[in-house]
Tab-separated table of C-alpha atoms in Angstrom:
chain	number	residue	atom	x	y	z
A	1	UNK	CA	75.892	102.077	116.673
A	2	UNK	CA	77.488	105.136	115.061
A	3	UNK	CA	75.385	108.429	114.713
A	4	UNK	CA	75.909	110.302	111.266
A	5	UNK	CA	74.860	113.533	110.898
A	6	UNK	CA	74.741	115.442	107.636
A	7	UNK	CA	72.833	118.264	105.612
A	8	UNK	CA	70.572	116.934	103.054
A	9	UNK	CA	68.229	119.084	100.794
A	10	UNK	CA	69.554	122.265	102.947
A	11	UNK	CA	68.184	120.513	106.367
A	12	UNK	CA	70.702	119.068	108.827
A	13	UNK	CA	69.795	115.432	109.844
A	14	UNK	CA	71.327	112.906	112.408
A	15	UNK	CA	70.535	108.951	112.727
A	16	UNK	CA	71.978	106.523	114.735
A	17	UNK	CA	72.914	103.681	111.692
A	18	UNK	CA	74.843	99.998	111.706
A	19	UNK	CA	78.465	100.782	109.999
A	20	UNK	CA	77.295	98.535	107.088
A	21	UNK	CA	74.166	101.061	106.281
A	22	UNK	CA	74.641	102.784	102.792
A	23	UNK	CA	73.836	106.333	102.246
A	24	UNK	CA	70.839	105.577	100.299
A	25	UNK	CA	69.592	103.385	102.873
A	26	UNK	CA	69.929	106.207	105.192
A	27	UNK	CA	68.033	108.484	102.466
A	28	UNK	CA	65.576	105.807	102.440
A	29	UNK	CA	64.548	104.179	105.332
A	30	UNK	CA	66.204	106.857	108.041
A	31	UNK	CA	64.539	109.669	106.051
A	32	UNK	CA	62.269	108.618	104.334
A	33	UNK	CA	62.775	110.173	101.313
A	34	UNK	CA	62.154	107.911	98.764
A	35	UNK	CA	62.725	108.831	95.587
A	36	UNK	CA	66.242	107.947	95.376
A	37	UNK	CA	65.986	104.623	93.968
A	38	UNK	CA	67.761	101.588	94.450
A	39	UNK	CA	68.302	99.566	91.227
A	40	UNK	CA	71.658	97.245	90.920
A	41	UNK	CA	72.812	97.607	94.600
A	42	UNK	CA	76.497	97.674	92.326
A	43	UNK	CA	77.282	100.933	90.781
A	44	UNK	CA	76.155	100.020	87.482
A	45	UNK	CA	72.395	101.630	87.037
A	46	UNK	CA	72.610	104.697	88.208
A	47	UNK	CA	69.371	104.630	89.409
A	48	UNK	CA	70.648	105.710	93.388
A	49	UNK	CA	72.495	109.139	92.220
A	50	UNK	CA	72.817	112.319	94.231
A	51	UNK	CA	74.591	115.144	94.367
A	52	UNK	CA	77.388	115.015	97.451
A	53	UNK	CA	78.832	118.412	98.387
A	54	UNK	CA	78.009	119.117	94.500
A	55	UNK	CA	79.262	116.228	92.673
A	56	UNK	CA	77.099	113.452	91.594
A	57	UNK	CA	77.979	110.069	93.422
A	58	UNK	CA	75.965	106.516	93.289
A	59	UNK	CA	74.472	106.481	96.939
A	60	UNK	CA	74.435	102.521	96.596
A	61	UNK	CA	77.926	102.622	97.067
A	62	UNK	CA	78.701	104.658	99.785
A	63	UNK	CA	78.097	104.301	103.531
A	64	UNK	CA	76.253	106.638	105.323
A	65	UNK	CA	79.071	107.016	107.769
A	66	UNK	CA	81.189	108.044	104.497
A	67	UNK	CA	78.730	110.664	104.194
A	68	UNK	CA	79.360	112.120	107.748
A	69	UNK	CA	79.667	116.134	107.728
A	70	UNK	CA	78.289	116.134	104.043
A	71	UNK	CA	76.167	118.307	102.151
A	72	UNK	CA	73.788	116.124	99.956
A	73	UNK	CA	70.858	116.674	97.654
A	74	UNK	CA	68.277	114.602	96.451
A	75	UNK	CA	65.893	114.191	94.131
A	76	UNK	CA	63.367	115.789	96.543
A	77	UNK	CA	65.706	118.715	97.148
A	78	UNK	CA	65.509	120.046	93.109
A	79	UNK	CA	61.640	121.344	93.083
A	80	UNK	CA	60.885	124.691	95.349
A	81	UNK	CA	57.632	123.856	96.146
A	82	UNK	CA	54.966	123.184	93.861
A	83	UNK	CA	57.851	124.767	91.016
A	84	UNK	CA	59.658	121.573	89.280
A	85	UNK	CA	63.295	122.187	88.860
A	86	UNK	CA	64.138	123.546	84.822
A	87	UNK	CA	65.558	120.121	84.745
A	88	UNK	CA	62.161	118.105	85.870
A	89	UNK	CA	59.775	120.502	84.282
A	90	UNK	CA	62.004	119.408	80.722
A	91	UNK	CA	61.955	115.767	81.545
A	92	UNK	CA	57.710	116.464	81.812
A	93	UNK	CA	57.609	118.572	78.508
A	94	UNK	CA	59.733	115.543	76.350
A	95	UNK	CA	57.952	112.659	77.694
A	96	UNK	CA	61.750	112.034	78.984
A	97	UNK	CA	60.766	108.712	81.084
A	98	UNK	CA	58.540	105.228	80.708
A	99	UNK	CA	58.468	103.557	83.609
A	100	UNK	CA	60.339	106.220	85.628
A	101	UNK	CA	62.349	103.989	87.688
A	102	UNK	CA	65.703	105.732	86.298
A	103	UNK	CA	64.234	109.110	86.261
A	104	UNK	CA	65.339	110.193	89.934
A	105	UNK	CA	69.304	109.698	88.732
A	106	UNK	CA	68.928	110.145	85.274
A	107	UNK	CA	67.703	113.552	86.666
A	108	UNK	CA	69.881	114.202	88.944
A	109	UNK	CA	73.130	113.005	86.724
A	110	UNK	CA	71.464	115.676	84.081
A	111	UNK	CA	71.524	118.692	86.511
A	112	UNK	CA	75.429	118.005	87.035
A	113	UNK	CA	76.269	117.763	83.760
A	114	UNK	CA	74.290	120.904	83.109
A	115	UNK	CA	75.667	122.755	85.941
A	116	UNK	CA	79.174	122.147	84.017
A	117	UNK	CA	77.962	122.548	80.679
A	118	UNK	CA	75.018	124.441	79.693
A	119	UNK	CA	74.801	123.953	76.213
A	120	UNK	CA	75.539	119.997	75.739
A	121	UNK	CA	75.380	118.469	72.422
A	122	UNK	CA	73.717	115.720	72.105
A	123	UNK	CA	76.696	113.701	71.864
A	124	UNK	CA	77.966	115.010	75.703
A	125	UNK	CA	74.910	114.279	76.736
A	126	UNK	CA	74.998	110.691	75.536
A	127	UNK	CA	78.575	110.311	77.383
A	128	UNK	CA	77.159	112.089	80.503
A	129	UNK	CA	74.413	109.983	80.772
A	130	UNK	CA	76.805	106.320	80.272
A	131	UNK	CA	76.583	105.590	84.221
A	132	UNK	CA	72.517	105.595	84.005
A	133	UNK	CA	70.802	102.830	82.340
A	134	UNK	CA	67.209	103.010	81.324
A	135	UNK	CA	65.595	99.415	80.917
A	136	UNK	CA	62.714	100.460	78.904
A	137	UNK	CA	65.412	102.138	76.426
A	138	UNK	CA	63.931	105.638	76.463
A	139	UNK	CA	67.271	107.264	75.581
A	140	UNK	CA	65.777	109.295	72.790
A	141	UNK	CA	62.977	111.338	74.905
A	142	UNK	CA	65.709	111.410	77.786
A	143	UNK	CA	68.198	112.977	75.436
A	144	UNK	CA	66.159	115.587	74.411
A	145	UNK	CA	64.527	116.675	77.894
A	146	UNK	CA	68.310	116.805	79.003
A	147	UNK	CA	68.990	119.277	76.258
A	148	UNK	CA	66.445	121.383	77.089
A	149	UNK	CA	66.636	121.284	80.814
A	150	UNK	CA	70.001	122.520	80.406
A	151	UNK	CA	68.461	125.188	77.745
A	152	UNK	CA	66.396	126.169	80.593
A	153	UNK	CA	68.672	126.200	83.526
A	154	UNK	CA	70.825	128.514	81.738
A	155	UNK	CA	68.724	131.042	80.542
B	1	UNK	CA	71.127	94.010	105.072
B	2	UNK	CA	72.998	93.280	101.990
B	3	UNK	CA	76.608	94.009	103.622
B	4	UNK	CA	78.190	92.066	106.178
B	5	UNK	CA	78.198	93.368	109.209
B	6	UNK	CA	81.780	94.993	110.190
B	7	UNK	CA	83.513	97.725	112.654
B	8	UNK	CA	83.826	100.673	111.380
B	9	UNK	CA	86.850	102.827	112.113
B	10	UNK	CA	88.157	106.006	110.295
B	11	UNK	CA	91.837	106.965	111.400
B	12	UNK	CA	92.671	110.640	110.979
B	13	UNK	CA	96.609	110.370	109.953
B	14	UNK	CA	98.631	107.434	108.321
B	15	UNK	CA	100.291	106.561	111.789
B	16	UNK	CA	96.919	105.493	113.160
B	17	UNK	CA	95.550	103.758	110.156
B	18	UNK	CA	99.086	102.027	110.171
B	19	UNK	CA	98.577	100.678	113.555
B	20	UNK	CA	94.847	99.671	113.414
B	21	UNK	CA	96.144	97.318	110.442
B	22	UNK	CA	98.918	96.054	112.443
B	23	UNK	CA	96.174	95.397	115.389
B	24	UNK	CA	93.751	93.635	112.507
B	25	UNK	CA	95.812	92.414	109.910
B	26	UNK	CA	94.146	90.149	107.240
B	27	UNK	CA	90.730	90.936	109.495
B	28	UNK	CA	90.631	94.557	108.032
B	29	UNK	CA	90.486	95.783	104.703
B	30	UNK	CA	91.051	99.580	103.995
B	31	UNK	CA	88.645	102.044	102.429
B	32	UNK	CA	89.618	104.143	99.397
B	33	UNK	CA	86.839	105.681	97.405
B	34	UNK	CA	85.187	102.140	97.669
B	35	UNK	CA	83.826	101.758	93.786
B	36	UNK	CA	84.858	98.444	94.228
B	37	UNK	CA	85.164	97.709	97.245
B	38	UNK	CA	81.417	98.576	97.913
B	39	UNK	CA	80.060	96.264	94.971
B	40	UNK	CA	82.165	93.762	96.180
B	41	UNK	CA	81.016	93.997	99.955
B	42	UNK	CA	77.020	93.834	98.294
B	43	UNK	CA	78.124	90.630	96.821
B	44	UNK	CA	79.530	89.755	100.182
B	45	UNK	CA	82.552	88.072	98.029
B	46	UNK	CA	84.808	89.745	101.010
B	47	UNK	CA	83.209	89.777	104.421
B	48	UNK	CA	86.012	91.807	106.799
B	49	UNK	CA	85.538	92.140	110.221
B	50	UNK	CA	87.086	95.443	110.249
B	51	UNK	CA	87.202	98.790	107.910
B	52	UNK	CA	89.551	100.868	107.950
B	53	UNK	CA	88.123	104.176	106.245
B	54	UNK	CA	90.967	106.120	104.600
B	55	UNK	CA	88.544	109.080	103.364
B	56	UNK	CA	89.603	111.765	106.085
B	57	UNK	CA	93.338	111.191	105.854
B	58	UNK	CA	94.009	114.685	104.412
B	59	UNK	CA	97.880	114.393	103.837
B	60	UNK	CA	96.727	110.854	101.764
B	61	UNK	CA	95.283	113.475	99.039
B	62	UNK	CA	96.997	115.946	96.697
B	63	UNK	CA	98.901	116.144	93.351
B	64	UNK	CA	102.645	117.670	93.631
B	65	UNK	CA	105.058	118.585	91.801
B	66	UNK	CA	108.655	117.169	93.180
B	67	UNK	CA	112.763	117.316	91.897
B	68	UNK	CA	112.089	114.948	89.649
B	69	UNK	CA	108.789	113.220	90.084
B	70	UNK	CA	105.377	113.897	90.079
B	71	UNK	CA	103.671	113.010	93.581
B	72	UNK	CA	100.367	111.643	94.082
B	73	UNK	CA	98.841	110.755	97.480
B	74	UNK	CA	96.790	107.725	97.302
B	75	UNK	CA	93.535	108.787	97.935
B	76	UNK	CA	93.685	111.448	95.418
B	77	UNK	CA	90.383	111.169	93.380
B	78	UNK	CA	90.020	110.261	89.430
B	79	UNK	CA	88.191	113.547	88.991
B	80	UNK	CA	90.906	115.408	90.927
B	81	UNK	CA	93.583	113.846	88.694
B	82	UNK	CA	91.191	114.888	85.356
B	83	UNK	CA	91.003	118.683	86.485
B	84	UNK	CA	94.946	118.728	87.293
B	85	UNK	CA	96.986	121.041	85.129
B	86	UNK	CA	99.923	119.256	86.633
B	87	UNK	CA	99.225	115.736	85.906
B	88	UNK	CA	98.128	117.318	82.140
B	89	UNK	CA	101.279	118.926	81.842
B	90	UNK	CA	103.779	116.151	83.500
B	91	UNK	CA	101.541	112.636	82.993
B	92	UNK	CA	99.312	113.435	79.868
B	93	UNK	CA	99.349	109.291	80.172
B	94	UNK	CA	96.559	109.549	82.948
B	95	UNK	CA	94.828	112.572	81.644
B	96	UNK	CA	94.611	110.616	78.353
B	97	UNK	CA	93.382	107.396	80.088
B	98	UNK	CA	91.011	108.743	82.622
B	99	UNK	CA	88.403	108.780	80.537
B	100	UNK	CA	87.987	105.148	79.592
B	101	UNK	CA	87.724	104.662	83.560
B	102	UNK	CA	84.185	104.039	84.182
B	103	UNK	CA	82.031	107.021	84.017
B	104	UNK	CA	81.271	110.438	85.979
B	105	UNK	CA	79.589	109.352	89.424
B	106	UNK	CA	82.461	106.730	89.879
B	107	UNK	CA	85.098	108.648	89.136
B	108	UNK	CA	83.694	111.322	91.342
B	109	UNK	CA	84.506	108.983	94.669
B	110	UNK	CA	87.365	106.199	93.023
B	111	UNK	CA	91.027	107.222	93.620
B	112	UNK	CA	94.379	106.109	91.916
B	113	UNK	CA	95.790	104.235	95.414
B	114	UNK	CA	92.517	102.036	95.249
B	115	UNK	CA	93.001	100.940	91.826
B	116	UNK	CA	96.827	100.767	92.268
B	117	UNK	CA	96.149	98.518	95.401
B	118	UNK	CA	93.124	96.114	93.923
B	119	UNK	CA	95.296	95.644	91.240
B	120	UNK	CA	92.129	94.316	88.885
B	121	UNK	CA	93.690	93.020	85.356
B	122	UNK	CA	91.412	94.773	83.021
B	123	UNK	CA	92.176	98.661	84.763
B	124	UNK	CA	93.701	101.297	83.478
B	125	UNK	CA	95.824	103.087	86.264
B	126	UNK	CA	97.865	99.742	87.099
B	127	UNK	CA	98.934	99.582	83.577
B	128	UNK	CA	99.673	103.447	83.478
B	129	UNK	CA	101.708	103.161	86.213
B	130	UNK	CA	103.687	100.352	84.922
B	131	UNK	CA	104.088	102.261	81.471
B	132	UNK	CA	105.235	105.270	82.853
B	133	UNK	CA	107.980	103.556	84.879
B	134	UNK	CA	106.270	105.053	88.178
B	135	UNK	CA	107.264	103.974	91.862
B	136	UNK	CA	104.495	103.217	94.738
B	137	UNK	CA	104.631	104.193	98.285
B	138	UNK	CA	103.896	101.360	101.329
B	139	UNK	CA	103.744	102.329	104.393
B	140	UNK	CA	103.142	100.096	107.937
B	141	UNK	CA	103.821	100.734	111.682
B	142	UNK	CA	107.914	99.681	110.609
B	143	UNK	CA	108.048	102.481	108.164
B	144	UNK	CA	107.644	102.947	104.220
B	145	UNK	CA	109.511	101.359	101.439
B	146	UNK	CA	109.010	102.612	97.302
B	147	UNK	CA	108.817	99.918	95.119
B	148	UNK	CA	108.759	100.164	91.072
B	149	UNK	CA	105.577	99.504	89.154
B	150	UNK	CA	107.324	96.494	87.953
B	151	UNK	CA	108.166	94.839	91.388
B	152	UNK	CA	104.673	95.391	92.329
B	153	UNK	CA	102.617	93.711	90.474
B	154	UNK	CA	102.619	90.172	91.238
B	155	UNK	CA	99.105	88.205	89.521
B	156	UNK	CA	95.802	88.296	89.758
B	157	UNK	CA	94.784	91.050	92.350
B	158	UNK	CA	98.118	90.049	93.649
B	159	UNK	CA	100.543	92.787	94.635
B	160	UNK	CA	103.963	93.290	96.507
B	161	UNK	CA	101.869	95.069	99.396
B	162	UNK	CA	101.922	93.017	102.609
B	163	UNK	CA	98.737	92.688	104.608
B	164	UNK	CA	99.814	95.395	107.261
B	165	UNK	CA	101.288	98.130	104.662
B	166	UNK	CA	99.086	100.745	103.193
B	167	UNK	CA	99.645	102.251	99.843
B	168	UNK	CA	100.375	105.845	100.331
B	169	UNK	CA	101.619	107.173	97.234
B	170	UNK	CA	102.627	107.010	93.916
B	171	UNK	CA	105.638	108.902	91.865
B	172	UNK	CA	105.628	109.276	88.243
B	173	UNK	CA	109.255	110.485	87.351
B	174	UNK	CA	109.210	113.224	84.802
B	175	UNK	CA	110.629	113.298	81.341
B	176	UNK	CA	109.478	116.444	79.340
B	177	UNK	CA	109.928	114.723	76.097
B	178	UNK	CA	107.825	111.565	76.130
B	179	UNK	CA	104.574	110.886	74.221
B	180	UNK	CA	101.998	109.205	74.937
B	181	UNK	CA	99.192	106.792	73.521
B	182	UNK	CA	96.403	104.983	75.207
B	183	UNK	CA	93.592	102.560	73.896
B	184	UNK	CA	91.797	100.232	74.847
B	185	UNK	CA	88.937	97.855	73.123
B	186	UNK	CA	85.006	97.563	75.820
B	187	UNK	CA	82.010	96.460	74.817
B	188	UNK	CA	80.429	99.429	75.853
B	189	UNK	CA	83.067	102.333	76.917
B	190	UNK	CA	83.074	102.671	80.595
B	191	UNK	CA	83.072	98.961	81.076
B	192	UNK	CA	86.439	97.195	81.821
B	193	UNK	CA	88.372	96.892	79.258
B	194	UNK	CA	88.341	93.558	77.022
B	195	UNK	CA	92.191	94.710	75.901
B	196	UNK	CA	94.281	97.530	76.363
B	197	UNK	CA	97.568	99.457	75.998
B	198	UNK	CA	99.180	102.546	77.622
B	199	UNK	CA	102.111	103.589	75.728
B	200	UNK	CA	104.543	105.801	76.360
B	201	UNK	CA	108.064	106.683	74.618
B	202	UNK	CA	110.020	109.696	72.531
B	203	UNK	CA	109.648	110.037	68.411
B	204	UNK	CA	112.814	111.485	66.462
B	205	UNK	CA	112.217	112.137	63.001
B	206	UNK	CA	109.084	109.744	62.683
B	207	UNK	CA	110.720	107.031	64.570
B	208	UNK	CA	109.390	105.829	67.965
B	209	UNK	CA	112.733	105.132	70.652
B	210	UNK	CA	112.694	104.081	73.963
B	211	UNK	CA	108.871	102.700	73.737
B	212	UNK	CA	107.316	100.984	76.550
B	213	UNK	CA	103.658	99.900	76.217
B	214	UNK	CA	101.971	98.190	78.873
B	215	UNK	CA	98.715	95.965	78.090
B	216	UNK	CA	96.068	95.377	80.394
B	217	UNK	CA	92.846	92.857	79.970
B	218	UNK	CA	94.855	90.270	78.466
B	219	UNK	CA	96.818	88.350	81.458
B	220	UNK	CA	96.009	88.181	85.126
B	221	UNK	CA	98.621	91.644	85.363
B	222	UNK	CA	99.265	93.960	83.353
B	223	UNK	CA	102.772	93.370	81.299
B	224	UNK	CA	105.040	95.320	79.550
B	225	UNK	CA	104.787	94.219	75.589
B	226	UNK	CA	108.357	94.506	75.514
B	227	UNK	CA	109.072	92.567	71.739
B	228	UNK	CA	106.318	93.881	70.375
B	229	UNK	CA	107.685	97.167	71.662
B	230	UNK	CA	110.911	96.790	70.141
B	231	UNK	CA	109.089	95.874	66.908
B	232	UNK	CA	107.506	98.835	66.977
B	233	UNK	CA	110.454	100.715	67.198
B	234	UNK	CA	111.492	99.458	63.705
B	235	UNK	CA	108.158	100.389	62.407
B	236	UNK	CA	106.226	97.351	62.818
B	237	UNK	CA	103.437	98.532	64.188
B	238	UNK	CA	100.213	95.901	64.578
B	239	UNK	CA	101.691	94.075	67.301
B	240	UNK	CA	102.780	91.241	65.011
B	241	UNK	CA	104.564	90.097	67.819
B	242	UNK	CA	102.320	90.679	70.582
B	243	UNK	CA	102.009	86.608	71.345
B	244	UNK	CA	105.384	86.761	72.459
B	245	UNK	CA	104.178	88.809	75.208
B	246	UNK	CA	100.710	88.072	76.256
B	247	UNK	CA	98.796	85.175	76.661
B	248	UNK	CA	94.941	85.509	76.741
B	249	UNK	CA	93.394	82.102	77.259
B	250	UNK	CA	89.735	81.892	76.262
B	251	UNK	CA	87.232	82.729	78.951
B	252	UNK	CA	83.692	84.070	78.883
B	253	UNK	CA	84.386	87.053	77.019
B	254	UNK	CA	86.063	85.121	73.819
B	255	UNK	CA	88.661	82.501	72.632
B	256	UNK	CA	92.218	83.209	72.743
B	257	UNK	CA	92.929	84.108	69.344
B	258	UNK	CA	89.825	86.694	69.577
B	259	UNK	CA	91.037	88.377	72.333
B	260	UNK	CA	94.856	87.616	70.972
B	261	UNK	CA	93.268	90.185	68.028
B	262	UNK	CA	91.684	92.530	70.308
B	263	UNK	CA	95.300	93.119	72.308
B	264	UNK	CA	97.193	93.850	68.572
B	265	UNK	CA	94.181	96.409	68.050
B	266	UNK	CA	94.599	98.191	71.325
B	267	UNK	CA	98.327	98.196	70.735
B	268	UNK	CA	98.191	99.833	67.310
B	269	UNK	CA	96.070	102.043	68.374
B	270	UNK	CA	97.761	102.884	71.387
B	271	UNK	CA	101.074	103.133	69.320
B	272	UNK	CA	99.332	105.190	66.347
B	273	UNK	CA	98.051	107.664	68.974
B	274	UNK	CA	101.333	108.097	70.738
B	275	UNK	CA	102.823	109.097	67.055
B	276	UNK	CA	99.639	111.487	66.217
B	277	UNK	CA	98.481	109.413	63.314
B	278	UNK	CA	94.668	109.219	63.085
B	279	UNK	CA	93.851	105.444	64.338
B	280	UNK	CA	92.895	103.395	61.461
């Protein structure tokens, strides 16, 4: 089997993996870091996004052999400590999630769009957001905790 | 697992990924950014035996600026292409279109050579390149060959690309003058494309000349709507006669005449935008 090695939230990590393993199975299972979720196993949900060497990418749809040399950040890898990142700590504030199984990529697709924007209107936001679905249609909240996150990351 | 199980490899220059598909042939499929090829390997609707990674071919990727043409290497990414001054500056077509192609994270990882080579109906490169009159790049262990957008396309996922040549690059020859116009009509924008058009041509006092406008979503390829075109050209502008160049056929996402309707609409508006009018 080949062995993948990688950084991910700043710490390098190695696995021995079958060719066939995605990068978020890697995340998952390998590393146990499981709040990347897993929702459409197809690149639609969005649910599986992280940040690879600082762009977002859907880790359903990627191997983790792809990922060999990388530099990737999770969900886990946003908080310092007990501190949640601007972008969490906005998502908390707006009620920005229901059943939170979207949260870890809406969050994650919001910190890159912030990172390139920092004062998104509503409407960028709403085209930012178009590869993450929410299935209890919490848009609104998740709009809003978006626009302040990126209030707050800038500042 | 939800993949198939399959070997790996990941060839560092085009000679070696040439020759491991000579070795493999029809057992292999290559690699490009894989935002299809993934989906479809989760679906296990292809089940190779061998991948052929094409991510860490550095010479694949790169936008330059040639005599006459505009180079791109294959595995040059969407998001590349949407940052490039160049491509703004000498294919506004693809700046204009890249957009509509899915959304951030996919465009992130998906490159032009992997849409070129899937060839899927309802995209929006294939029909950019055939609008834009561009040539593609296949190479194999015998050597590489260009062939024009219009050769290329064969059918349904069905291209001019034998199973041991690997598309390498793509030139879009340069003509300072030419406008564009793109459209195309989704349910939800991001999602393929019901109908389409990429136009491009040159306007002279109002009047469109030399206009080429390819659709896409309508047939199994995408086609050049070359009497609606010339309509166009003498200021009929719906795509009144559109039917004389594509042929939807009803299928789960409407009847003919529906989608007939959708194709004029992308065409207008393709055609409208290409003159600067405000889409109506």
């Amino acid at each position: 089997m080949p062995t993948v090695s990688m950084t991910v939230n700043g710490k390098a990590v190695s696995g021995e993996v079958e060719s066939r393993t995605l990068l978020v199975q890697f995340i998952r299972e390998h590393l146990e870091l499981t709040g990347t979720h897993v929702g459409c196993d197809t690149s639609q949900c969005g649910a599986c996004v992280v940040h690879v060497n600082g762009e977002v990418a859907k880790s359903c749809t990627m191997l983790a052999v792809q990922a060999e040399g990388a530099n990737v950040t999770t969900i886990e890898g946003l908080a310092n400590g007990d501190d949640l990142h601007p972008m969490q700590e906005a998502f908390r504030n707006n009620h920005g999630l229901q059943c939170g199984f979207c949260t870890p990529g809406m969050v994650m697709t919001a910190v890159d769009l912030a990172n390139k924007n920092k004062n998104p209107s509503e409407q960028q936001i709403r085209e930012g957001l178009e590869g993450n679905i929410c299935r209890c249609t919490g848009y609104h909240n998740i709009v809003k905790s978006v626009a302040e996150g990126a209030r707050n990351m800038g500042g | 697992m939800k993949f198939p199980a399959f070997k790996y490899l990941r060839p560092s220059s085009v000679a070696e990924a040439a020759a491991q598909l000579a070795e493999h042939g029809d057992d292999a499929r290559l690699l490009a950014g894989g935002q299809t090829l993934m989906p479809v390997l989760a679906m296990r609707l292809a089940e190779p035996e061998v991948l052929i990674d094409l991510g860490r071919i550095e010479n694949l990727r790169g936008i330059a600026l040639e005599d006459d043409a505009l180079r791109l290497g294959a595995m040059t990414r969407y998001v590349d292409l949407e940052r490039s001054a160049l491509v703004a500056e000498h294919a506004p077509l693809i700046t204009r279109a890249l957009p509509y192609v899915a959304h951030v994270a996919i465009r992130n990882r998906g490159t032009i050579g992997g849409s070129v080579a899937l060839a899927d109906p309802a995209a929006e490169m294939p029909a950019c390149m055939l609008a834009l009159g561009a040539e593609i790049e296949l190479t194999s262990t015998e050597g590489n060959r260009w062939i024009a957008a219009e050769d290329y396309f064969l059918g349904l996922y069905e291209t001019a690309r034998e199973d041991t040549e690997i598309l390498t690059a793509i030139r879009i020859p340069l003509a300072p003058e030419r406008r564009v116009g793109f459209y195309e009509v989704a349910r939800r924008h991001g999602d393929y494309a019901l109908a389409g058009a990429a136009a491009v041509g040159d306007v002279e006092d109002g009047r469109i000349q030399g206009l080429r406008v390819a659709m896409f979503g309508c047939d199994d390829l995408p086609v050049l709507a070359k009497t609606a075109a010339k309509a166009a050209e003498t200021g009929v502008l719906d795509g009144a006669w559109l039917e004389a160049d594509v042929s939807p056929t009803s299928n789960i996402n409407g009847e003919a005449h529906i989608r007939l309707a959708q194709a004029r609409v992308a065409f207008r508006r393709a055609v409208t935008d290409l003159l600067g009018v405000s889409n109506g």
